[in-house]
PDB file of C-alpha atoms in Angstrom:
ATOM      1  CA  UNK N  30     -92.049  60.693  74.024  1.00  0.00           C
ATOM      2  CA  UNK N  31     -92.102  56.731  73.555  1.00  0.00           C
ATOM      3  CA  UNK N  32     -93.805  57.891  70.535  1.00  0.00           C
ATOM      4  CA  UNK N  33     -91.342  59.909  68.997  1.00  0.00           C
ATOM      5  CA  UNK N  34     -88.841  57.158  70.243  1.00  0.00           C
ATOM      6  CA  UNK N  35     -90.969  54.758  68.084  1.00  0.00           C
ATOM      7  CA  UNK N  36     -91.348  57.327  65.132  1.00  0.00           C
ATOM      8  CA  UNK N  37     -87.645  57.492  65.136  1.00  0.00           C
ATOM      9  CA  UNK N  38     -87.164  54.018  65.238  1.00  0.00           C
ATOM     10  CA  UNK N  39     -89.381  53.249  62.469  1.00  0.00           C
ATOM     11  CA  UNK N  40     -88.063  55.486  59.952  1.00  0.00           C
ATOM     12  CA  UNK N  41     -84.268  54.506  61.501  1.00  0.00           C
ATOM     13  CA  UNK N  42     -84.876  50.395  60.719  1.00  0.00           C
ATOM     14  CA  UNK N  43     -86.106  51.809  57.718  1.00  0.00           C
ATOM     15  CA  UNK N  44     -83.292  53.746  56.893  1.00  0.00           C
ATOM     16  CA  UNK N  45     -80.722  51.097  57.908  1.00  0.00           C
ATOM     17  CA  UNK N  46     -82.648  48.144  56.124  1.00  0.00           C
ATOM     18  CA  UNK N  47     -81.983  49.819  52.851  1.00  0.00           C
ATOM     19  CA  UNK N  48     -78.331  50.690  54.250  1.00  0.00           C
ATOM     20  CA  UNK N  49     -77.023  47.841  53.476  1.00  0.00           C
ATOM     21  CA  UNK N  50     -78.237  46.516  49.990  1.00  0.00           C
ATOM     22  CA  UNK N  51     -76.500  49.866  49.716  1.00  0.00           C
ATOM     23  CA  UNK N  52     -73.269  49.433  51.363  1.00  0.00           C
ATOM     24  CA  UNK N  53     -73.400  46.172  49.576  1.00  0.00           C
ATOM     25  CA  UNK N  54     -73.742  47.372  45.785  1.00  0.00           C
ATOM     26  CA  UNK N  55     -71.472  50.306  46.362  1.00  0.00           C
ATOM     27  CA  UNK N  56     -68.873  47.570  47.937  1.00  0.00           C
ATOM     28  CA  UNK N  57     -69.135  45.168  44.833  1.00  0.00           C
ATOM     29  CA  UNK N  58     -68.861  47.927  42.806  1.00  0.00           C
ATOM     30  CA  UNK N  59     -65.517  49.057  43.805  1.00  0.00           C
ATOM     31  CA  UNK N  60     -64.310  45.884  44.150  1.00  0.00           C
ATOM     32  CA  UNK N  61     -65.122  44.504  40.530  1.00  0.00           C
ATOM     33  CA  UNK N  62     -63.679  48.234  39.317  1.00  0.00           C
ATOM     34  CA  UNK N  63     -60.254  47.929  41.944  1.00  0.00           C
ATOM     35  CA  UNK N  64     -59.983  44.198  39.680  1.00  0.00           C
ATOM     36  CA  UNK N  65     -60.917  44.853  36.402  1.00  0.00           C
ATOM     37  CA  UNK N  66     -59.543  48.431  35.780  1.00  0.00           C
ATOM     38  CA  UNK N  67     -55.721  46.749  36.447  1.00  0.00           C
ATOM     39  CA  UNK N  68     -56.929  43.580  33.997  1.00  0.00           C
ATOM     40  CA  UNK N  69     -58.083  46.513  31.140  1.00  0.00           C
ATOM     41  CA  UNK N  70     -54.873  48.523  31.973  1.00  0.00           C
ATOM     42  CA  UNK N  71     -52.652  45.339  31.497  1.00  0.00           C
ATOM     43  CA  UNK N  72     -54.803  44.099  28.432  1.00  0.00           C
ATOM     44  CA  UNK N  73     -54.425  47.620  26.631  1.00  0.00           C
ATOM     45  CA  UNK N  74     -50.235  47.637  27.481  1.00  0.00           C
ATOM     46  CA  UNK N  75     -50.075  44.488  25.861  1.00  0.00           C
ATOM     47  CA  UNK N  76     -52.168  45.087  23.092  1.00  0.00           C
ATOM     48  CA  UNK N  77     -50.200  47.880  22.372  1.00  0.00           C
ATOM     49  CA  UNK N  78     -47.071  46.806  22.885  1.00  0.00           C
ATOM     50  CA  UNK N  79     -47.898  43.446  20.657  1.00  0.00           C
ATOM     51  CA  UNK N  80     -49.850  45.965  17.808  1.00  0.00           C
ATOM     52  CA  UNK N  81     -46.249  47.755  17.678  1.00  0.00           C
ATOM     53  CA  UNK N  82     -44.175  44.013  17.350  1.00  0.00           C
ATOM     54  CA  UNK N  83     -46.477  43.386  14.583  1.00  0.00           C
ATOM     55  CA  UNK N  84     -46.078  46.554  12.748  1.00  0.00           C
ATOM     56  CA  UNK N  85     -42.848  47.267  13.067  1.00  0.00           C
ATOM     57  CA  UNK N  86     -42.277  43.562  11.653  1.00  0.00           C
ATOM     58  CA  UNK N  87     -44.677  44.247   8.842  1.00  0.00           C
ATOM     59  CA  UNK N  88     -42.865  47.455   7.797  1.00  0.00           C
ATOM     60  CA  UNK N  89     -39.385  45.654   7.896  1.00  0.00           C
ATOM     61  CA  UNK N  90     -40.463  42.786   5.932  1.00  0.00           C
ATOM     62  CA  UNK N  91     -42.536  45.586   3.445  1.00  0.00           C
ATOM     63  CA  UNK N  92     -38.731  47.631   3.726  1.00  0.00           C
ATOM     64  CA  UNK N  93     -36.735  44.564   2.483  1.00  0.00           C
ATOM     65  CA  UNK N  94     -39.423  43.932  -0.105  1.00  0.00           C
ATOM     66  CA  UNK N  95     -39.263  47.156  -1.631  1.00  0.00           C
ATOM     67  CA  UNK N  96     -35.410  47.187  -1.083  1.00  0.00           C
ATOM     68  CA  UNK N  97     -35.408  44.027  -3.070  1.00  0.00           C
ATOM     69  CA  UNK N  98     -37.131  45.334  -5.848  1.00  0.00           C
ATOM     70  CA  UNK N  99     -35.223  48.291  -6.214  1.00  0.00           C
ATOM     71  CA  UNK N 100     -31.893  46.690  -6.609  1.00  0.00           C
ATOM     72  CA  UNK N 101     -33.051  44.533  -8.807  1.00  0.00           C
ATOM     73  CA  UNK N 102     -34.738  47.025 -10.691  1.00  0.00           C
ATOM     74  CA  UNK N 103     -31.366  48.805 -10.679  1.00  0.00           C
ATOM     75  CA  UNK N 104     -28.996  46.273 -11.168  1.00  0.00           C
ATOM     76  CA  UNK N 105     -31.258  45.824 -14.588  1.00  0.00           C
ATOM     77  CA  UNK N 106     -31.111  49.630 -15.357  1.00  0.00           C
ATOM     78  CA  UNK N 107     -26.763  49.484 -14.885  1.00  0.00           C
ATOM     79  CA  UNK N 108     -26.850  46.247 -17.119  1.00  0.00           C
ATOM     80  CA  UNK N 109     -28.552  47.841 -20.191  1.00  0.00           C
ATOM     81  CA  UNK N 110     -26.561  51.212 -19.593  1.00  0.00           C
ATOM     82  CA  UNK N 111     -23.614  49.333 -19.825  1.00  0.00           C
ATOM     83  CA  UNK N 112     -24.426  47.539 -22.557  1.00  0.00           C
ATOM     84  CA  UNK N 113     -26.063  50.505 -24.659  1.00  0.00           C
ATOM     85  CA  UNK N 114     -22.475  52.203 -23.798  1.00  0.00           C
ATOM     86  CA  UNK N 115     -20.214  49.245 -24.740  1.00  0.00           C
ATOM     87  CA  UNK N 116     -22.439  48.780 -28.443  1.00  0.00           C
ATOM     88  CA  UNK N 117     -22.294  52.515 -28.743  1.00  0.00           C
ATOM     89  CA  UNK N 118     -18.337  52.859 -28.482  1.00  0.00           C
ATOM     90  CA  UNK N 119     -18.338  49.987 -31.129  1.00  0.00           C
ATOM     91  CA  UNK N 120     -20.444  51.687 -33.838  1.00  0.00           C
ATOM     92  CA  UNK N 121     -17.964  53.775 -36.368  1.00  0.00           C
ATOM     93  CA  UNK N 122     -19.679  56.863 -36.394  1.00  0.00           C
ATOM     94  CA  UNK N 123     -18.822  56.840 -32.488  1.00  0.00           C
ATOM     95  CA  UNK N 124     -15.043  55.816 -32.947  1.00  0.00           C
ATOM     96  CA  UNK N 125     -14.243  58.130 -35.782  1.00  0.00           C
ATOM     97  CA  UNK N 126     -14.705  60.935 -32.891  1.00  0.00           C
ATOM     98  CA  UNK N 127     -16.286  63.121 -35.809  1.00  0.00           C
ATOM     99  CA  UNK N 128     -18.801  65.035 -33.961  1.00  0.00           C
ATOM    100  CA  UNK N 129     -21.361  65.485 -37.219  1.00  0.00           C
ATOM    101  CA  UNK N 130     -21.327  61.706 -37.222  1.00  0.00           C
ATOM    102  CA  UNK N 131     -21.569  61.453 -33.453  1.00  0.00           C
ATOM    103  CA  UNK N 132     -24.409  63.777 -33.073  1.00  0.00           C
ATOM    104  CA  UNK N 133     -26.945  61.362 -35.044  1.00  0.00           C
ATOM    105  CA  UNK N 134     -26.153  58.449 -33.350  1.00  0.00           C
ATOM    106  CA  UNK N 135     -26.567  60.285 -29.955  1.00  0.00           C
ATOM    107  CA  UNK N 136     -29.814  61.797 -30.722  1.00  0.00           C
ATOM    108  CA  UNK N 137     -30.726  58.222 -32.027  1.00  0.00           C
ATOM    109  CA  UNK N 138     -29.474  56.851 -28.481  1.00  0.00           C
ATOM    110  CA  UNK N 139     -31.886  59.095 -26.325  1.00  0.00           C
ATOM    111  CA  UNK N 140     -34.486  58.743 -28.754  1.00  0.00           C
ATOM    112  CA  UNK N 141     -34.613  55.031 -27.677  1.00  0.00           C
ATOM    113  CA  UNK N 142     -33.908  55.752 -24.077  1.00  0.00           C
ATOM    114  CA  UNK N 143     -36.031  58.813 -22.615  1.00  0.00           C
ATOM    115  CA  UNK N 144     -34.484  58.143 -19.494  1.00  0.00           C
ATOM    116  CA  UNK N 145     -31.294  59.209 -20.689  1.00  0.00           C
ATOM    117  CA  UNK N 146     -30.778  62.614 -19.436  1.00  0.00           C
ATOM    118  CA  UNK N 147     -27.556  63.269 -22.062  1.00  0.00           C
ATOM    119  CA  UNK N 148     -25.754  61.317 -24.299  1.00  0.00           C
ATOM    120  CA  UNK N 149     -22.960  62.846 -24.981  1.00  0.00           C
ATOM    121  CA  UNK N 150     -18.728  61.805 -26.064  1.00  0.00           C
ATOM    122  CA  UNK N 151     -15.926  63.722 -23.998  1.00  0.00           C
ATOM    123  CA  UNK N 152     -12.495  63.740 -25.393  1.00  0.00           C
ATOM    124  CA  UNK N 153      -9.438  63.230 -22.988  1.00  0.00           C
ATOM    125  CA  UNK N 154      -9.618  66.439 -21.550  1.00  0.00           C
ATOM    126  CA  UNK N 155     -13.027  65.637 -20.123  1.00  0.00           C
ATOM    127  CA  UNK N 156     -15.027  68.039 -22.606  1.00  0.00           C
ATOM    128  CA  UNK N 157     -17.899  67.152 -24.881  1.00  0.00           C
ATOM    129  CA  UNK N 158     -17.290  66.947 -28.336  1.00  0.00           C
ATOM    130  CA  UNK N 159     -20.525  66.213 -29.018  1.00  0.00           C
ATOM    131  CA  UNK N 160     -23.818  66.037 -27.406  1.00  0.00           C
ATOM    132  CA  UNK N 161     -27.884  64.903 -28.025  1.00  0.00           C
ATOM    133  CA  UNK N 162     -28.681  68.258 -26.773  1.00  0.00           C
ATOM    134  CA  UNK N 163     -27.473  70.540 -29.363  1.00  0.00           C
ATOM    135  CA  UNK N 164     -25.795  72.805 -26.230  1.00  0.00           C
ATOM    136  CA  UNK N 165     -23.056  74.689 -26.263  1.00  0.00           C
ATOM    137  CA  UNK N 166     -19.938  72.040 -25.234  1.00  0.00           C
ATOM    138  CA  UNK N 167     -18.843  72.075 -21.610  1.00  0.00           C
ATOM    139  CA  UNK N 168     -16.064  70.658 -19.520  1.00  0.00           C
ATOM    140  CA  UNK N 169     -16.874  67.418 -17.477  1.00  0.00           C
ATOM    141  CA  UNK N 170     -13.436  66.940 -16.126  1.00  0.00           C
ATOM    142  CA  UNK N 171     -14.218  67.206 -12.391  1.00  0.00           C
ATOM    143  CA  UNK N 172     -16.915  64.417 -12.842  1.00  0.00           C
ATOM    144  CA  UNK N 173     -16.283  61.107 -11.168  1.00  0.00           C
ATOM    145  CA  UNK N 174     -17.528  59.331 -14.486  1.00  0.00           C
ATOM    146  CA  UNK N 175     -14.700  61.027 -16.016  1.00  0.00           C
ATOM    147  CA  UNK N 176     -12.435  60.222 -13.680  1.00  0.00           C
ATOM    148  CA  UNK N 177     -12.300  57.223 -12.812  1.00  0.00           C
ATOM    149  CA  UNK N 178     -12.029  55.976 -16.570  1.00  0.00           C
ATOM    150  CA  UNK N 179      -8.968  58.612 -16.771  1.00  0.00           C
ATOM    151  CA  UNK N 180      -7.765  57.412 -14.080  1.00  0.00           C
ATOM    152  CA  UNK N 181      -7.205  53.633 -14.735  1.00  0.00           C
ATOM    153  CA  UNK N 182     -10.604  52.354 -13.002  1.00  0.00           C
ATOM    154  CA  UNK N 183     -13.586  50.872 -14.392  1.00  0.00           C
TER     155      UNK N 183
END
């Protein structure tokens, strides 16, 4: 019996000698995961939550770029649309509100300006007396570019 006493004390100091390097390891382990998994949780929020400041900043400042451009780019489109408007109620042809006459200076007009979806003259009534287009005439009275003029505005 001492021998099996001594048999199972052997292989139980063995056991418990390697017990705890064990205990040990699996101890350090959770501790260094219970501190670093908060530290990688906190690191990602704010990386995340700084990665959004900085986007959202770059697309505001890429926003009032663009919006920049486009006004001016505008602005610069109303200014020669004016102007093409004011020369072209100044040319004869235009002010002898003869439509044969008007027709080839309209055509000439959106020749220059392929942007120009119609070029056409209206009479008081608001409907075309002559157009680029070589359609039929139609009433534009209800249009706010029609209006407004009619009405006294710029």
């Amino acid at each position: 019996m001492t021998q099996k006493i001594a048999a199972s004390s052997s292989s139980a100091s063995r056991f418990l000698s390697g017990l705890p390097h064990t205990r040990l390891q699996a101890r350090l382990t959770a501790l260094l995961i219970v501190a670093a998994v908060p530290v990688f949780i906190i690191g990602a929020l704010f990386i995340n939550w700084r990665g959004r400041e900085i986007m959202e900043q770059q697309a505001a400042e890429q926003l009032r770029l663009v919006n920049n451009s486009i006004t001016k780019e505008t602005s610069a489109q109303l200014r020669y649309s004016a102007q093409t408007l004011e020369q072209l109620s100044l040319m004869p042809a235009i002010a002898s509100m003869d439509p044969d006459q008007q027709i080839a200076v309209l055509k000439a007009v959106n020749a220059a300006n392929p942007n120009y979806y119609l070029v056409h003259v209206l009479d008081l009534n608001g409907i075309n007396t002559a157009r680029n287009d070589d359609a039929e005439n139609k009433d534009y009275h209800d249009r706010l570019y029609f209006q407004i003029p009619v009405g006294g505005g710029p």
